[in-house]
GROMACS .gro file of C-alpha atoms in nm:
model
  159
    1MET     CA    1   2.994  17.160   7.979
    2LEU     CA    2   3.256  17.045   8.224
    3ASN     CA    3   3.591  17.215   8.268
    4LEU     CA    4   3.860  16.969   8.364
    5PRO     CA    5   4.230  17.018   8.414
    6SER     CA    6   4.399  16.804   8.158
    7SER     CA    7   4.683  16.566   8.226
    8THR     CA    8   4.809  16.677   7.884
    9GLY     CA    9   4.875  17.022   8.031
   10PHE     CA   10   4.586  17.211   7.873
   11SER     CA   11   4.265  17.318   8.041
   12GLU     CA   12   3.984  17.154   7.851
   13THR     CA   13   3.612  17.192   7.821
   14ILE     CA   14   3.454  16.853   7.779
   15VAL     CA   15   3.097  16.825   7.658
   16VAL     CA   16   2.871  16.652   7.907
   17THR     CA   17   2.522  16.549   7.807
   18THR     CA   18   2.367  16.577   8.154
   19LYS     CA   19   2.392  16.791   8.469
   20ASN     CA   20   2.528  16.500   8.672
   21PRO     CA   21   2.808  16.362   8.455
   22THR     CA   22   2.873  15.994   8.460
   23PRO     CA   23   3.140  15.834   8.244
   24ASP     CA   24   2.887  15.721   7.983
   25ARG     CA   25   2.762  16.080   7.938
   26ILE     CA   26   3.096  16.250   7.861
   27ALA     CA   27   3.154  16.338   7.496
   28LEU     CA   28   3.476  16.463   7.338
   29THR     CA   29   3.548  16.665   7.026
   30THR     CA   30   3.763  16.514   6.754
   31SER     CA   31   4.053  16.740   6.853
   32GLN     CA   32   4.029  16.626   7.217
   33ALA     CA   33   4.018  16.262   7.106
   34ALA     CA   34   4.325  16.326   6.890
   35GLU     CA   35   4.519  16.455   7.193
   36TYR     CA   36   4.445  16.140   7.391
   37CYS     CA   37   4.544  15.913   7.101
   38PHE     CA   38   4.855  16.117   7.011
   39VAL     CA   39   4.739  16.149   6.650
   40SER     CA   40   4.610  16.430   6.430
   41GLN     CA   41   4.248  16.536   6.414
   42GLY     CA   42   4.251  16.411   6.054
   43THR     CA   43   4.341  16.062   6.172
   44ILE     CA   44   4.047  16.066   6.415
   45LEU     CA   45   3.818  16.170   6.128
   46ASN     CA   46   3.956  15.887   5.912
   47TRP     CA   47   3.885  15.636   6.191
   48ILE     CA   48   3.530  15.773   6.219
   49LYS     CA   49   3.471  15.760   5.842
   50SER     CA   50   3.601  15.402   5.822
   51GLY     CA   51   3.369  15.294   6.106
   52LYS     CA   52   3.653  15.205   6.343
   53LEU     CA   53   3.567  15.478   6.594
   54PRO     CA   54   3.198  15.537   6.673
   55CYS     CA   55   3.071  15.891   6.708
   56GLN     CA   56   2.755  16.093   6.718
   57ARG     CA   57   2.684  16.388   6.489
   58THR     CA   58   2.554  16.706   6.648
   59ALA     CA   59   2.277  16.911   6.489
   60GLY     CA   60   2.553  17.146   6.371
   61GLY     CA   61   2.732  16.863   6.189
   62GLN     CA   62   3.019  16.817   6.434
   63ASN     CA   63   3.134  16.481   6.564
   64ARG     CA   64   3.122  16.393   6.933
   65ILE     CA   65   3.287  16.079   7.066
   66ARG     CA   66   3.174  15.927   7.392
   67ALA     CA   67   3.470  15.897   7.626
   68GLU     CA   68   3.387  15.533   7.703
   69GLN     CA   69   3.380  15.445   7.333
   70LEU     CA   70   3.711  15.622   7.279
   71ARG     CA   71   3.857  15.427   7.570
   72ALA     CA   72   3.734  15.094   7.431
   73PHE     CA   73   3.884  15.183   7.092
   74MET     CA   74   4.216  15.282   7.252
   75VAL     CA   75   4.233  14.954   7.445
   76GLU     CA   76   4.165  14.757   7.127
   77GLN     CA   77   4.444  14.943   6.950
   78GLY     CA   78   4.690  14.893   7.237
   79MET     CA   79   4.703  15.265   7.328
   80SER     CA   80   4.751  15.395   7.680
   81THR     CA   81   4.428  15.524   7.837
   82GLU     CA   82   4.593  15.674   8.144
   83ALA     CA   83   4.539  16.041   8.052
   84LEU     CA   84   4.180  15.983   7.938
   85ASP     CA   85   4.099  15.788   8.254
   86THR     CA   86   4.251  16.058   8.473
   87ASP     CA   87   4.083  16.352   8.302
   88CYS     CA   88   3.738  16.197   8.275
   89HIS     CA   89   3.748  15.984   8.592
   90LEU     CA   90   3.641  15.737   8.337
   91TRP     CA   91   3.696  15.377   8.404
   92ARG     CA   92   3.591  15.168   8.695
   93ARG     CA   93   3.623  14.796   8.693
   94CYS     CA   94   3.305  14.651   8.548
   95PHE     CA   95   3.170  14.312   8.450
   96CYS     CA   96   3.240  14.181   8.100
   97TRP     CA   97   2.874  14.208   7.993
   98GLU     CA   98   2.868  14.575   8.103
   99TYR     CA   99   3.191  14.642   7.917
  100PHE     CA  100   3.061  14.489   7.595
  101ALA     CA  101   2.722  14.659   7.626
  102ARG     CA  102   2.906  14.994   7.631
  103SER     CA  103   3.163  14.924   7.364
  104GLY     CA  104   2.952  14.709   7.131
  105LYS     CA  105   3.256  14.492   7.051
  106HIS     CA  106   3.144  14.150   7.176
  107ALA     CA  107   3.253  13.841   6.984
  108GLY     CA  108   2.923  13.668   7.057
  109ARG     CA  109   2.562  13.783   7.071
  110ALA     CA  110   2.473  14.019   7.354
  111SER     CA  111   2.151  13.824   7.410
  112ASP     CA  112   2.359  13.522   7.513
  113CYS     CA  113   2.498  13.706   7.816
  114ALA     CA  114   2.181  13.657   8.022
  115SER     CA  115   2.225  13.278   8.026
  116CYS     CA  116   2.606  13.281   8.054
  117ILE     CA  117   2.754  13.132   8.372
  118VAL     CA  118   2.988  13.431   8.397
  119ARG     CA  119   2.694  13.669   8.434
  120GLN     CA  120   2.491  13.436   8.653
  121SER     CA  121   2.783  13.404   8.895
  122ARG     CA  122   2.877  13.776   8.860
  123ALA     CA  123   3.240  13.677   8.800
  124MET     CA  124   3.480  13.968   8.753
  125ASN     CA  125   3.750  13.757   8.590
  126CYS     CA  126   3.553  13.576   8.321
  127TYR     CA  127   3.878  13.478   8.150
  128GLU     CA  128   3.977  13.277   8.458
  129LEU     CA  129   3.636  13.118   8.516
  130ARG     CA  130   3.628  12.989   8.160
  131ASN     CA  131   3.912  12.747   8.244
  132HIS     CA  132   3.716  12.593   8.532
  133VAL     CA  133   3.367  12.537   8.391
  134ASP     CA  134   3.205  12.364   8.096
  135HIS     CA  135   3.276  12.580   7.789
  136SER     CA  136   2.916  12.547   7.669
  137LYS     CA  137   2.811  12.758   7.969
  138VAL     CA  138   3.042  13.047   7.877
  139HIS     CA  139   2.891  13.216   7.575
  140CYS     CA  140   3.188  13.406   7.432
  141ALA     CA  141   3.266  13.281   7.084
  142GLY     CA  142   3.621  13.409   7.070
  143SER     CA  143   3.942  13.327   7.250
  144CYS     CA  144   4.010  13.499   7.581
  145ASP     CA  145   4.357  13.588   7.454
  146GLN     CA  146   4.197  13.804   7.184
  147CYS     CA  147   3.936  13.959   7.413
  148ALA     CA  148   3.931  14.338   7.461
  149TYR     CA  149   3.789  14.298   7.814
  150LYS     CA  150   4.075  14.073   7.920
  151ARG     CA  151   4.330  14.313   7.769
  152ALA     CA  152   4.169  14.601   7.955
  153PHE     CA  153   4.145  14.440   8.298
  154ALA     CA  154   4.361  14.128   8.333
  155GLU     CA  155   4.669  14.326   8.432
  156GLU     CA  156   4.476  14.486   8.719
  157THR     CA  157   4.429  14.152   8.891
  158VAL     CA  158   4.796  14.050   8.872
  159ALA     CA  159   4.922  14.306   9.124
   0.00000   0.00000   0.00000
């Protein structure tokens, strides 16, 4: 367990699955997730039941949502992640293949990433590199304009 002061004004206990918490090991209750999304706990449960929001069931039958998966979902839905990022010290800039490995929301096949020029060159701004190389060497099937990674990080590079 990890007690964190919340940017929402409440002191929270966040479930951590290891003694040395890293962002991928922080899990939230459905009520905590609801606070970050500014929705009811029932809405969170509906998102879980419909498969939109991944979660893990505890042995006691409760749902736990990994903070990184909640963040990826919030980005996809156009929600602000500022409070979640602050409270969980959650998000560092990562490569696109790391982002998609965590969120599981890649338009292409994850196995294609190993041979992708973006990964081979360790490019942070894959959405910019794509305009300068042969498209057959960039293995994303979808448009960069629809990409969750670009939506999450493109604004960071503008400043």
